[in-house]
């Protein structure tokens, strides 16, 4: 039962109780009047009855007001409850719409999962992620996708460096990895792990044998791109024998994150090589700047000598002007006296 319904039931019970009390008191008063009718009227008793009747009337009016207040309060509560129910209905409607969208999204994800069950399509997705990393961090002249060797073998990508061509390939099978992860029991897991390690070593051999070709300008090592961080972690941490085998075959294992760092390192090395190539030009430019600076220093020294000599001449002129000014003051002091011998204004 809701709070509003409980309040209504309580008000009805209270009102019924008040009506019953009033009816009981009224019936008692009528009975008392009937009993006293044949015996004459007692003024004190009649006054008491009037007071009781007045009290009952006041109680009835007070109860009516309370019942009215309770009804008004219940009306307000019902209105608020109705508004909240309307809001709840709207929210539920919105949630249902969103759930419909999520259901559609879930179906789309499920469809994508079915599509990616195809090893060929999943491999294509891994290659696409590899290409995006190369595109985002290297200029176009530093890499090439689908590089073809003379024997017809096609590598997913190569990176061009001064020291040689770095082959990069995304050969990795997720089926055995999933079987190993989802296997139940130690025996099944051990068997699945054995097949997984065998498959990865086979992929490493393919990369080493097909793409490490120094005779065609490649480096003496290659990169194996593993498109899953979980798979990379399993290989490098939980199956160290695979990492050791890859090192022996000169194959560098990478994940999306580690390959990104590797490509950034390649870019830094490329810039350093460019700087080294232009080092002669930079040194020649610095030598020219040094020669010009030496000429400027010589000219600055000459100008400094002129300034020093000019300063000395100014000091000499300032001294002579001071002497002249002193003699003028001396002449003014002799004003009114007899003229004496003429004093030369300037010393020869």
Coordinates of C-alpha atoms in Angstrom, one line a residue:
X1 CA 0.0 0.0 0.0
X2 CA 1.3 3.4 -1.0
X3 CA 1.7 6.3 1.6
X4 CA -1.2 8.2 -0.1
X5 CA -3.5 5.2 0.2
X6 CA -2.5 4.7 3.9
X7 CA -3.3 8.3 4.6
X8 CA -6.7 8.1 3.0
X9 CA -7.6 5.0 5.0
X10 CA -6.4 6.7 8.2
X11 CA -8.5 9.8 7.5
X12 CA -11.6 7.7 6.8
X13 CA -11.2 5.7 10.0
X14 CA -10.7 8.9 12.0
X15 CA -13.7 10.5 10.4
X16 CA -15.8 7.5 11.1
X17 CA -14.7 7.5 14.8
X18 CA -15.6 11.2 15.2
X19 CA -19.0 10.6 13.6
X20 CA -19.6 7.7 16.0
X21 CA -18.6 9.7 19.0
X22 CA -20.9 12.6 18.0
X23 CA -23.8 10.2 17.3
X24 CA -23.2 8.5 20.7
X25 CA -23.2 11.8 22.6
X26 CA -26.2 13.1 20.8
X27 CA -28.2 9.9 21.5
X28 CA -27.2 10.2 25.2
X29 CA -28.4 13.8 25.3
X30 CA -31.7 12.9 23.8
X31 CA -32.1 10.0 26.2
X32 CA -31.3 12.3 29.1
X33 CA -33.8 14.9 27.9
X34 CA -36.4 12.2 27.6
X35 CA -35.7 11.0 31.1
X36 CA -35.9 14.5 32.5
X37 CA -39.0 15.5 30.6
X38 CA -41.4 14.2 33.1
X39 CA -39.5 15.4 36.2
X40 CA -39.2 19.1 35.3
X41 CA -36.3 21.0 34.1
X42 CA -33.1 21.5 36.2
X43 CA -31.5 24.8 35.1
X44 CA -28.0 23.6 36.1
X45 CA -28.4 20.4 34.2
X46 CA -29.7 22.2 31.1
X47 CA -26.8 24.5 31.2
X48 CA -24.4 21.5 31.4
X49 CA -26.1 19.9 28.5
X50 CA -25.7 23.1 26.4
X51 CA -22.0 23.3 27.3
X52 CA -21.6 19.7 26.3
X53 CA -23.5 20.3 23.1
X54 CA -21.3 23.4 22.3
X55 CA -18.1 21.4 23.0
X56 CA -19.3 18.6 20.7
X57 CA -20.1 21.1 18.0
X58 CA -16.7 22.7 18.3
X59 CA -15.0 19.4 18.2
X60 CA -17.0 18.5 15.1
X61 CA -16.0 21.7 13.4
X62 CA -12.4 21.2 14.4
X63 CA -12.5 17.7 13.1
X64 CA -14.1 18.9 9.8
X65 CA -11.3 21.4 9.4
X66 CA -8.7 18.8 10.0
X67 CA -10.4 16.4 7.6
X68 CA -10.4 19.2 5.0
X69 CA -6.7 19.9 5.6
X70 CA -6.0 16.2 5.3
X71 CA -7.9 16.0 2.0
X72 CA -6.1 19.0 0.7
X73 CA -2.8 17.5 1.7
X74 CA -3.7 14.2 0.1
X75 CA -4.7 16.1 -3.1
X76 CA -1.3 17.8 -3.2
X77 CA 0.5 14.6 -2.5
X78 CA -1.5 12.9 -5.3
X79 CA -0.6 15.7 -7.7
X80 CA 3.1 15.5 -6.8
X81 CA 2.9 11.7 -7.1
X82 CA 1.2 11.9 -10.5
X83 CA 3.9 14.3 -11.7
X84 CA 6.7 12.0 -10.5
X85 CA 5.0 9.0 -12.1
X86 CA 4.8 11.0 -15.4
X87 CA 8.5 11.9 -15.2
X88 CA 9.3 8.2 -14.4
X89 CA 7.3 7.2 -17.4
X90 CA 9.2 9.5 -19.6
X91 CA 12.5 8.3 -18.2
X92 CA 11.5 4.7 -18.7
X93 CA 10.6 5.6 -22.2
X94 CA 14.0 7.1 -22.9
X95 CA 15.7 4.2 -21.3
X96 CA 13.8 1.8 -23.5
X97 CA 14.8 3.8 -26.5
X98 CA 18.4 3.7 -25.4
X99 CA 18.2 0.0 -24.7
X100 CA 16.9 -0.4 -28.3
X101 CA 20.0 1.5 -29.5
X102 CA 22.3 -0.6 -27.3
X103 CA 20.6 -3.7 -28.6
X104 CA 21.3 -2.7 -32.2
X105 CA 24.9 -1.8 -31.3
X106 CA 25.3 -5.2 -29.7
X107 CA 24.0 -6.9 -32.8
X108 CA 26.5 -4.8 -34.9
X109 CA 29.3 -5.8 -32.6
X110 CA 28.2 -9.5 -32.8
X111 CA 28.1 -9.2 -36.6
X112 CA 31.6 -7.7 -36.5
X113 CA 32.8 -10.5 -34.3
X114 CA 31.4 -13.1 -36.8
X115 CA 33.2 -11.2 -39.6
X116 CA 36.5 -11.2 -37.7
X117 CA 36.3 -14.9 -37.2
X118 CA 37.7 -15.2 -40.6
X119 CA 41.5 -15.4 -40.3
X120 CA 42.0 -13.6 -43.6
X121 CA 39.8 -10.7 -42.6
X122 CA 41.4 -10.4 -39.1
X123 CA 44.8 -10.5 -40.7
X124 CA 43.8 -7.7 -43.0
X125 CA 42.7 -5.6 -40.0
X126 CA 46.1 -6.2 -38.4
X127 CA 47.9 -5.1 -41.5
X128 CA 45.7 -2.0 -41.7
X129 CA 46.7 -1.0 -38.2
X130 CA 50.3 -1.5 -39.1
X131 CA 49.9 0.8 -42.1
X132 CA 48.3 3.5 -40.0
X133 CA 51.2 3.6 -37.6
X134 CA 53.7 3.9 -40.4
X135 CA 51.6 6.7 -42.1
X136 CA 51.2 8.7 -38.9
X137 CA 54.9 8.7 -37.9
X138 CA 57.0 8.4 -41.0
X139 CA 57.3 10.4 -44.2
X140 CA 56.2 8.5 -47.3
X141 CA 59.8 8.2 -48.6
X142 CA 60.9 6.2 -45.6
X143 CA 58.5 3.2 -46.0
X144 CA 56.6 1.1 -48.5
X145 CA 53.7 -1.2 -48.0
X146 CA 53.4 -4.6 -49.8
X147 CA 57.1 -4.6 -50.8
X148 CA 57.9 -7.3 -53.3
X149 CA 61.3 -9.1 -53.4
X150 CA 62.9 -10.5 -56.5
X151 CA 61.7 -14.0 -55.7
X152 CA 58.1 -12.8 -55.6
X153 CA 57.8 -12.8 -51.8
X154 CA 55.7 -9.9 -50.6
X155 CA 56.3 -8.3 -47.2
X156 CA 53.6 -6.3 -45.5
X157 CA 55.9 -3.3 -45.2
X158 CA 59.5 -2.2 -45.3
X159 CA 61.3 0.8 -43.7
X160 CA 64.1 2.4 -45.6
X161 CA 67.3 3.4 -43.7
X162 CA 70.8 4.2 -44.7
X163 CA 72.0 0.9 -43.2
X164 CA 69.4 -1.1 -45.2
X165 CA 65.8 -2.1 -45.6
X166 CA 64.0 -3.2 -42.5
X167 CA 61.3 -5.9 -43.3
X168 CA 58.1 -5.7 -41.2
X169 CA 55.5 -8.4 -41.4
X170 CA 52.3 -9.1 -39.5
X171 CA 52.3 -12.9 -39.5
X172 CA 50.5 -14.1 -36.5
X173 CA 47.7 -16.7 -35.9
X174 CA 45.1 -15.9 -33.2
X175 CA 43.3 -19.3 -33.4
X176 CA 45.9 -21.2 -31.4
X177 CA 46.2 -18.3 -28.9
X178 CA 42.5 -18.3 -28.3
X179 CA 42.5 -22.1 -27.9
X180 CA 45.3 -21.8 -25.3
X181 CA 43.5 -19.1 -23.3
X182 CA 40.0 -20.8 -23.4
X183 CA 41.3 -24.3 -22.7
X184 CA 39.9 -26.0 -19.6
X185 CA 42.2 -28.0 -17.3
X186 CA 45.9 -28.1 -17.1
X187 CA 46.3 -30.9 -19.6
X188 CA 44.3 -29.1 -22.3
X189 CA 46.1 -25.8 -21.6
X190 CA 49.5 -27.4 -21.8
X191 CA 48.6 -29.0 -25.1
X192 CA 47.2 -25.8 -26.5
X193 CA 50.2 -23.8 -25.3
X194 CA 52.5 -26.3 -27.1
X195 CA 50.6 -25.9 -30.3
X196 CA 50.7 -22.1 -29.9
X197 CA 54.4 -22.0 -29.4
X198 CA 54.9 -24.3 -32.4
X199 CA 52.8 -22.0 -34.6
X200 CA 54.6 -18.8 -33.5
X201 CA 58.0 -20.4 -34.1
X202 CA 56.8 -21.3 -37.6
X203 CA 55.8 -17.7 -38.3
X204 CA 59.2 -16.5 -37.0
X205 CA 60.9 -18.9 -39.4
X206 CA 58.8 -17.7 -42.3
X207 CA 59.8 -14.1 -41.7
X208 CA 63.5 -14.9 -41.2
X209 CA 63.7 -17.1 -44.3
X210 CA 61.6 -15.0 -46.7
X211 CA 62.4 -11.4 -45.8
X212 CA 65.9 -11.2 -44.2
X213 CA 67.8 -10.9 -47.5
X214 CA 71.0 -8.9 -47.2
X215 CA 71.7 -9.6 -50.9
X216 CA 68.7 -7.4 -51.7
X217 CA 69.6 -4.7 -49.4
X218 CA 67.8 -5.7 -46.2
X219 CA 69.2 -5.5 -42.7
X220 CA 70.2 -8.8 -41.1
X221 CA 67.1 -8.7 -38.9
X222 CA 63.4 -8.2 -39.4
X223 CA 60.3 -7.1 -37.4
X224 CA 57.3 -9.3 -36.5
X225 CA 54.2 -7.2 -35.8
X226 CA 51.8 -8.8 -33.4
X227 CA 48.5 -6.9 -33.6
X228 CA 47.4 -7.8 -30.0
X229 CA 48.9 -6.5 -26.8
X230 CA 47.6 -9.6 -24.9
X231 CA 49.3 -11.9 -27.3
X232 CA 52.5 -9.9 -27.2
X233 CA 52.5 -10.1 -23.4
X234 CA 51.9 -13.8 -23.4
X235 CA 54.8 -14.3 -25.8
X236 CA 57.3 -12.1 -24.1
X237 CA 56.5 -12.8 -20.4
X238 CA 54.8 -16.2 -20.1
X239 CA 56.6 -18.0 -22.9
X240 CA 60.2 -16.7 -22.8
X241 CA 61.3 -19.6 -25.0
X242 CA 59.5 -18.0 -27.9
X243 CA 61.2 -14.6 -27.3
X244 CA 64.6 -16.4 -27.1
X245 CA 63.9 -18.3 -30.4
X246 CA 62.9 -15.0 -32.1
X247 CA 66.2 -13.4 -31.0
X248 CA 68.2 -16.4 -32.3
X249 CA 66.4 -16.0 -35.7
X250 CA 67.1 -12.2 -35.6
X251 CA 63.3 -11.4 -35.6
X252 CA 62.3 -8.5 -33.4
X253 CA 58.8 -9.0 -31.8
X254 CA 56.6 -5.9 -31.5
X255 CA 53.0 -5.0 -30.4
X256 CA 51.1 -1.9 -31.5
X257 CA 52.6 0.1 -28.7
X258 CA 56.2 -1.1 -29.0
X259 CA 56.1 -0.8 -32.8
X260 CA 54.9 2.8 -32.4
X261 CA 58.0 3.5 -30.2
X262 CA 60.2 1.7 -32.7
X263 CA 58.9 3.8 -35.6
X264 CA 59.5 7.0 -33.5
X265 CA 63.1 5.9 -32.9
X266 CA 63.6 5.4 -36.6
X267 CA 62.3 8.9 -37.3
X268 CA 64.8 10.4 -34.7
X269 CA 67.6 8.5 -36.3
X270 CA 66.6 9.7 -39.7
X271 CA 66.6 13.3 -38.6
X272 CA 70.1 12.8 -37.0
X273 CA 71.3 11.4 -40.3
X274 CA 69.9 14.4 -42.2
X275 CA 71.7 16.7 -39.8
X276 CA 75.0 14.7 -40.3
X277 CA 74.6 15.0 -44.1
X278 CA 74.3 18.8 -43.9
X279 CA 77.0 19.1 -41.3
X280 CA 79.5 20.4 -43.9
X281 CA 77.1 23.1 -45.1
X282 CA 76.4 24.1 -41.6
X283 CA 80.1 24.3 -40.7
X284 CA 80.8 26.4 -43.9
X285 CA 78.0 28.8 -43.0
X286 CA 79.4 29.1 -39.4
X287 CA 82.9 29.8 -40.9
X288 CA 81.5 32.6 -43.1
X289 CA 79.7 34.0 -40.1
X290 CA 83.0 33.9 -38.1
X291 CA 84.8 35.8 -40.9
X292 CA 82.1 38.5 -41.1
X293 CA 82.3 38.7 -37.3
X294 CA 86.0 39.3 -37.4
X295 CA 85.6 42.1 -40.0
X296 CA 82.9 43.7 -37.9
X297 CA 85.2 43.5 -34.9
X298 CA 88.0 45.3 -36.8
X299 CA 85.6 48.0 -37.9
X300 CA 84.3 48.3 -34.4
X301 CA 87.9 48.8 -33.1
X302 CA 88.5 51.6 -35.6
X303 CA 85.3 53.2 -34.6
X304 CA 86.2 52.9 -31.0
X305 CA 89.5 54.6 -31.7
X306 CA 87.7 57.5 -33.4
X307 CA 85.4 57.8 -30.5
X308 CA 88.3 57.9 -28.0
X309 CA 90.1 60.6 -29.9
X310 CA 86.9 62.6 -30.2
X311 CA 86.4 62.3 -26.5
X312 CA 89.9 63.6 -25.8
X313 CA 89.3 66.5 -28.2
X314 CA 86.1 67.3 -26.4
X315 CA 87.8 67.3 -23.1
X316 CA 90.5 69.7 -24.4
X317 CA 87.9 72.1 -25.8
X318 CA 86.0 71.9 -22.5
X319 CA 89.1 72.8 -20.6
X320 CA 89.9 75.8 -22.8
X321 CA 86.3 77.0 -22.5
X322 CA 86.6 76.8 -18.7
X323 CA 89.7 79.0 -18.8
X324 CA 88.0 81.4 -21.1
X325 CA 85.0 81.7 -18.9
X326 CA 87.3 82.3 -15.9
X327 CA 89.1 85.2 -17.6
X328 CA 85.7 86.7 -18.6
X329 CA 84.7 86.7 -15.0
X330 CA 88.0 88.3 -14.0
X331 CA 87.4 91.1 -16.5
X332 CA 83.9 91.7 -15.1
X333 CA 85.4 91.9 -11.6
X334 CA 87.7 94.8 -12.7
X335 CA 84.8 96.8 -14.1
X336 CA 84.9 100.4 -12.8
X337 CA 88.6 100.2 -12.0
X338 CA 91.3 101.7 -14.2
X339 CA 92.0 99.6 -17.1
X340 CA 95.2 97.7 -16.6
X341 CA 97.3 95.9 -19.1
X342 CA 95.2 93.9 -21.6
X343 CA 95.0 90.3 -20.7
X344 CA 95.1 87.8 -23.6
X345 CA 91.9 85.9 -23.8
X346 CA 93.4 82.7 -25.0
X347 CA 96.8 81.2 -24.4
X348 CA 98.9 80.7 -27.4

